[in-house]
C-alpha positions as MATLAB code, in Angstrom:
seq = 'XXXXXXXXXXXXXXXXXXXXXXXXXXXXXXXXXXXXXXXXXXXXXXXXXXXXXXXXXXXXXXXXXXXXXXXXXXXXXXXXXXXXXXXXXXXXXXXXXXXXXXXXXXXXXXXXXXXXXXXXXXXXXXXXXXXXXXXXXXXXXXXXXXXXXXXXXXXXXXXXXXXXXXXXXXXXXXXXXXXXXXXXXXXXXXXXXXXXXXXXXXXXXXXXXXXXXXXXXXXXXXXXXXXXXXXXXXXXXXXXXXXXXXXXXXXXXXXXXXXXXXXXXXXXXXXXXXXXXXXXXXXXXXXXXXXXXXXXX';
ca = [
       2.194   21.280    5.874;
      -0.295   24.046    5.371;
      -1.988   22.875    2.370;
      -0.681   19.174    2.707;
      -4.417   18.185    4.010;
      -6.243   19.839    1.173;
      -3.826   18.441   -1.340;
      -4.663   14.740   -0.017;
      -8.151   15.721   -0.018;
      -8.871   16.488   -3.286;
      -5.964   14.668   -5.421;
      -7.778   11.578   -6.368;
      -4.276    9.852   -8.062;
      -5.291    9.054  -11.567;
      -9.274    8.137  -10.664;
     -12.072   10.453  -11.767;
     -14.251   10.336   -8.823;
     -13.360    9.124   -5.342;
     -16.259    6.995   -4.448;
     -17.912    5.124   -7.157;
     -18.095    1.405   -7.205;
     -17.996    0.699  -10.963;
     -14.894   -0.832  -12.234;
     -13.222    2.474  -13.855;
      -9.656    0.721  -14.719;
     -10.408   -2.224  -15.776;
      -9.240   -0.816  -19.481;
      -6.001   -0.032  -18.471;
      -5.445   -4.511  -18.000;
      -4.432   -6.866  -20.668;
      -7.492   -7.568  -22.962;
      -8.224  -11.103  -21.353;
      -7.751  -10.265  -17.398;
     -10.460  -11.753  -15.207;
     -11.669   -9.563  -12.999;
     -13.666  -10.343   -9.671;
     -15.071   -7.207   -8.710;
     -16.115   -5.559   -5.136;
     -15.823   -8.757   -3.460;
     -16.634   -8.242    0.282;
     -13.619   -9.326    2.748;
     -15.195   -8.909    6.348;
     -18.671  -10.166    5.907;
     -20.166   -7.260    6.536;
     -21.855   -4.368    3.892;
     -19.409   -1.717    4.429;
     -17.908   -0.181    1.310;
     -14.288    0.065    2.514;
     -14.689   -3.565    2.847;
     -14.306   -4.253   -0.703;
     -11.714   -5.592   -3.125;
     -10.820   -6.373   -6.270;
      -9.223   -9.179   -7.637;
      -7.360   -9.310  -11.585;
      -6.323  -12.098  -12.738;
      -4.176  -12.816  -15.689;
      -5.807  -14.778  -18.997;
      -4.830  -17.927  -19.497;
      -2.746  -19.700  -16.908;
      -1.896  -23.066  -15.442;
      -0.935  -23.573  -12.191;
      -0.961  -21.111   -8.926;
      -0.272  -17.600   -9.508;
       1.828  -15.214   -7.225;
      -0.219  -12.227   -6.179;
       0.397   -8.437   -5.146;
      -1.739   -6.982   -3.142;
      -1.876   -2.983   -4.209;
      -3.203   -0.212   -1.164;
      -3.742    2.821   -2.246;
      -2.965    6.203   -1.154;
      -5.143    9.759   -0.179;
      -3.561   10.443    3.175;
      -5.510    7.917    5.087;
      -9.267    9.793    4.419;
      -9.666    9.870    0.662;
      -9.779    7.603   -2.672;
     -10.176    4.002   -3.028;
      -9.165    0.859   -4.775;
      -8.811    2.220   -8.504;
      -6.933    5.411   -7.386;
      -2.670    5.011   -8.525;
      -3.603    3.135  -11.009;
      -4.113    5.479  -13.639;
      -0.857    7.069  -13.624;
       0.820    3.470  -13.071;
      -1.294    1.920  -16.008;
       1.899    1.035  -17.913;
       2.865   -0.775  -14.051;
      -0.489   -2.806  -12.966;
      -0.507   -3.900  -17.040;
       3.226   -5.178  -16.836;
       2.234   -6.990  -13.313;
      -0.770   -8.992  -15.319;
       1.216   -9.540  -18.197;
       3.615  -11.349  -16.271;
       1.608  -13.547  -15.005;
       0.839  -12.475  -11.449;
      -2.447  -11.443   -9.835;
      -3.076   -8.297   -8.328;
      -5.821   -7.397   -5.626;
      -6.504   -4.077   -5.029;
      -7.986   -3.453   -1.270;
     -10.271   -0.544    0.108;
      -9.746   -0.196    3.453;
     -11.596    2.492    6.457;
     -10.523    6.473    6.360;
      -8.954    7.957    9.211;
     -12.157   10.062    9.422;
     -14.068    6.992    9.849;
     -11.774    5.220   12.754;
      -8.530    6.130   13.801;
      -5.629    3.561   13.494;
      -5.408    1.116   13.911;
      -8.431    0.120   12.210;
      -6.531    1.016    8.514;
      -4.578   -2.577    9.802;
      -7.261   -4.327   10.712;
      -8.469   -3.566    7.728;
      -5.423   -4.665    5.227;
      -4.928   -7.430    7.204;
      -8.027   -8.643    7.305;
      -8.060   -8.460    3.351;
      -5.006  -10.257    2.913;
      -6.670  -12.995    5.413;
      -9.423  -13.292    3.000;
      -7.115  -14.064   -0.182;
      -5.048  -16.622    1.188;
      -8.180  -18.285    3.133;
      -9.762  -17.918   -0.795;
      -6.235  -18.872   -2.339;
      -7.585  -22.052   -4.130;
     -10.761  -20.149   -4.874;
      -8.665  -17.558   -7.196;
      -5.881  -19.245   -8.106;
      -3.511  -17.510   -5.883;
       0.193  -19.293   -4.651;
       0.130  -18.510   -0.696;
       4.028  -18.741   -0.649;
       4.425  -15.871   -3.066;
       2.850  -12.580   -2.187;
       4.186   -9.103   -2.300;
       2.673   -5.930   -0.989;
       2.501   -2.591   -2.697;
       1.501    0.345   -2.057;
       1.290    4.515   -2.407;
       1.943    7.374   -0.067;
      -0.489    6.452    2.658;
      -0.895    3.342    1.102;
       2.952    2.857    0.466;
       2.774    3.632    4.599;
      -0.238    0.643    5.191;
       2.487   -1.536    3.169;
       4.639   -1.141    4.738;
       3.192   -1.436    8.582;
       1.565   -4.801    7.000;
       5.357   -6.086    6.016;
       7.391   -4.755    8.833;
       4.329   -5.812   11.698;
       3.831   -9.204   10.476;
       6.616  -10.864   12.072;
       5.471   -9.362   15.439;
       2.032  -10.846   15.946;
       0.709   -7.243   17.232;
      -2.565   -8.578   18.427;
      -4.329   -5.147   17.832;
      -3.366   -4.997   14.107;
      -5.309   -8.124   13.200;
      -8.918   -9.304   13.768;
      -8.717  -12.391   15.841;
      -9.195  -16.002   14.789;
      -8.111  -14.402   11.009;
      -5.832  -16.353    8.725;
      -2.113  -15.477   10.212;
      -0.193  -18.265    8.123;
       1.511  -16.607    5.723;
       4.924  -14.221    4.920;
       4.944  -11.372    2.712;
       8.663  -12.038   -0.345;
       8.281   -8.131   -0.477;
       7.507   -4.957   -0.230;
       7.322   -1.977   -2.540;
       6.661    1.394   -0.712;
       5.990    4.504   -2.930;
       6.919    7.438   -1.131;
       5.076    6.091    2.051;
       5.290    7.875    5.621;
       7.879    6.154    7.980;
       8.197    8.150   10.634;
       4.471   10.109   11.699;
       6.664   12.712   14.062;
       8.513   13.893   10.877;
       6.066   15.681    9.479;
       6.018   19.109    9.832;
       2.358   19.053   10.694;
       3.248   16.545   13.559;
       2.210   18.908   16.283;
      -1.479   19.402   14.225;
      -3.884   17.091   15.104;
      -6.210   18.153   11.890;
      -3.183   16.769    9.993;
      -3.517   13.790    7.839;
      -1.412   11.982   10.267;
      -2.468   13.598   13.157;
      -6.421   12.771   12.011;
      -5.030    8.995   11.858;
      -4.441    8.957   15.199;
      -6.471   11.119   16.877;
      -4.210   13.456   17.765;
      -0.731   15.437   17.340;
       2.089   13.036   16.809;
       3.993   15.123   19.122;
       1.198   15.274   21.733;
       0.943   12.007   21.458;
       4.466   10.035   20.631;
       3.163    7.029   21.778;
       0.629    6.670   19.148;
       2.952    8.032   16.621;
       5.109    5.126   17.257;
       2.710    2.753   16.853;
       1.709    3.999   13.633;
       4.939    4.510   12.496;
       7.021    2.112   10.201;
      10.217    2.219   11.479;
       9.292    1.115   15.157;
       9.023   -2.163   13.477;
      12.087   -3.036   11.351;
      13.849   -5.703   12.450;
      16.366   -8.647   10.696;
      13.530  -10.911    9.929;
      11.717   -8.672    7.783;
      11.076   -9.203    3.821;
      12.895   -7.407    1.216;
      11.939   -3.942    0.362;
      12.188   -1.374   -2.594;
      11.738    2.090   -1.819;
      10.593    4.337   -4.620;
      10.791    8.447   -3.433;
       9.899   11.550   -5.647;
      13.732   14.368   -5.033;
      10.482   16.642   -5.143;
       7.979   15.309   -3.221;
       6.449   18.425   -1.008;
       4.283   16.202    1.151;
       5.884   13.340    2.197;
       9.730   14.055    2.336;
      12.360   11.901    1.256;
      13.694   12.038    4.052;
      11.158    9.981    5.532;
      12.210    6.675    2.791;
      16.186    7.580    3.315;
      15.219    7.034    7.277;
      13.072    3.770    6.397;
      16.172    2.381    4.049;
      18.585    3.449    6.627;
      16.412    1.371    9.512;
      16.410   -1.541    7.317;
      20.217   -1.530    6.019;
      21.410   -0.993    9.884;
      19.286   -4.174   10.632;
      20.814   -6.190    7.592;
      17.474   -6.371    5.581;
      17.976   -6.191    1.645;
      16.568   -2.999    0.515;
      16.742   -0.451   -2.033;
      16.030    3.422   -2.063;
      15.470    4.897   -5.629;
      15.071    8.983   -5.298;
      13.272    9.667   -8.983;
      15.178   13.278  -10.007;
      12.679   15.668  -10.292;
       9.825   13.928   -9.080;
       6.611   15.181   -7.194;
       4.387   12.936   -4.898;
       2.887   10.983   -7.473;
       2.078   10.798  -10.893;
       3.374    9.245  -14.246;
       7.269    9.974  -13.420;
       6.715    6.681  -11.194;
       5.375    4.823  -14.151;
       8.057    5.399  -16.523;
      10.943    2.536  -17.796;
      13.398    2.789  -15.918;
      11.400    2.975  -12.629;
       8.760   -0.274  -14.258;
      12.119   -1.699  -14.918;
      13.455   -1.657  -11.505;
       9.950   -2.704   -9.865;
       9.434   -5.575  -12.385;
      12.654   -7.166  -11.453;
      11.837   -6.698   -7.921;
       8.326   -8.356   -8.027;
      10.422  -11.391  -10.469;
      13.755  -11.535   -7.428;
      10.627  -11.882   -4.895;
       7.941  -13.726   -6.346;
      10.303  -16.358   -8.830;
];
């Protein structure tokens, strides 16, 4: 895990710069999408509390929607980063008539977990309280998301069943289920890491201390303590070579899900590093497209 924290520094995942509030993707839509732009979701000024909402050209009726969080080990990118290297992915997901809204949410070095939560949660709170404002069909919404944000995903999924008071701001919008989940290479487990016993680790930074120090937070924070047989369907997409999140840590997810009879699939991509354009190919787009049709029909 030595140079795991620079690597999740610096990789920005397909954006250019890390920061900036101009809409840098928008060319990578269907000519046509509507796009809503840095639309605040907690009534306040801060610029993690942003989204963006595309919507497809065009159509009658109330769209499903996926809700995208994006990765940078919990203290880096924003709302455009993924998409670039998934631009074949997010253009399929318009073109097939679904919304996507695309969430910035508080680094680790800004507040420690759970505040990434109340953050996601909060934003999905917003879009279905704004559902008739947008367009958006309440009973069809899937969450994605990648590495960190594959992790976020999949906390927001498995958590939602259990009404953990601390993950959600109250008197926010609770009345809604989630037809799916698709985690890409996200953490499930924050003791796995071999930086666990680090506390300048990405993981250890999003709790505020070694996840070995500190198992109780770890557990918390950690996907798996909240699988149970009411939870949505999930795909599972995992790099054979990721060298900062392991594989391991999506067979263990899978595994947690199968033993408590929720549908799931685990894809391993052969050859594959952490991220990039490997994820964005056909036969991967293929298997998520179907996935986001089985959920959202």
């Amino acid at each position: 895990m030595k140079n795991t924290l620079l690597g999740f520094l610096f990789i920005c995942f397909g954006s250019t710069q890390c920061y900036s509030q101009s809409n840098r993707v928008i060319n990578l839509f269907p000519e046509g999408t509507v796009l809503h732009s840095n639309i605040p979701y907690q009534n306040d000024t801060l610029e993690k509390h942003l989204l963006d909402i595309y919507l497809p050209a065009n159509v009658s009726g109330k769209v499903p929607l996926v809700v995208f969080i994006h990765g940078g080990g919990w203290l880096s990118n924003d709302k455009y980063a993924d998409m670039g290297y998934m631009k074949e992915t997010v253009s399929e997901i318009i073109e097939s008539g679904y919304a996507l809204a695309s969430i910035d949410y508080r680094f680790s070095t800004q507040a420690v977990f759970p505040a990434q939560m109340l953050d996601c949660n909060a934003a999905i709170s917003f879009l279905v309280d704004n559902a008739d404002k947008y367009g958006f069909d309440t009973e069809r919404i899937v969450v994605m998301g990648f590495s960190a944000g594959g992790h976020l995903a999949s906390m927001v999924g498995l958590a939602k069943n259990n009404a953990v008071d601390a993950f959600s701001i109250p008197g926010s919008t609770k009345d809604f289920n989630f037809k799916g989940v698709v985690d890409f290479y996200g953490p499930a487990d924050l003791t796995l890491f071999p930086g666990a016993n680090d506390a300048k680790s990405p993981e250890g930074i999003l709790i505020g201390a070694a996840p070995l120090d500190r198992p109780d937070l770890a557990k918390n924070a950690s996907p798996v303590s909240f699988v149970d047989e009411n939870d949505p369907p999930f795909l599972i997409i995992h790099g054979e070579k990721d060298d900062m999140v392991s594989p391991r840590q999506s067979h263990l997810l899978s595994s947690w899900l199968t033993v408590k009879g929720v549908p799931n699939e685990l894809i391993i991509v052969k050859g594959a590093p952490h991220f990039g354009p490997m994820f964005d190919m056909e036969e991967i787009r293929t298997k998520v497209m179907a996935f986001l049709g089985k959920s959202l029909k």
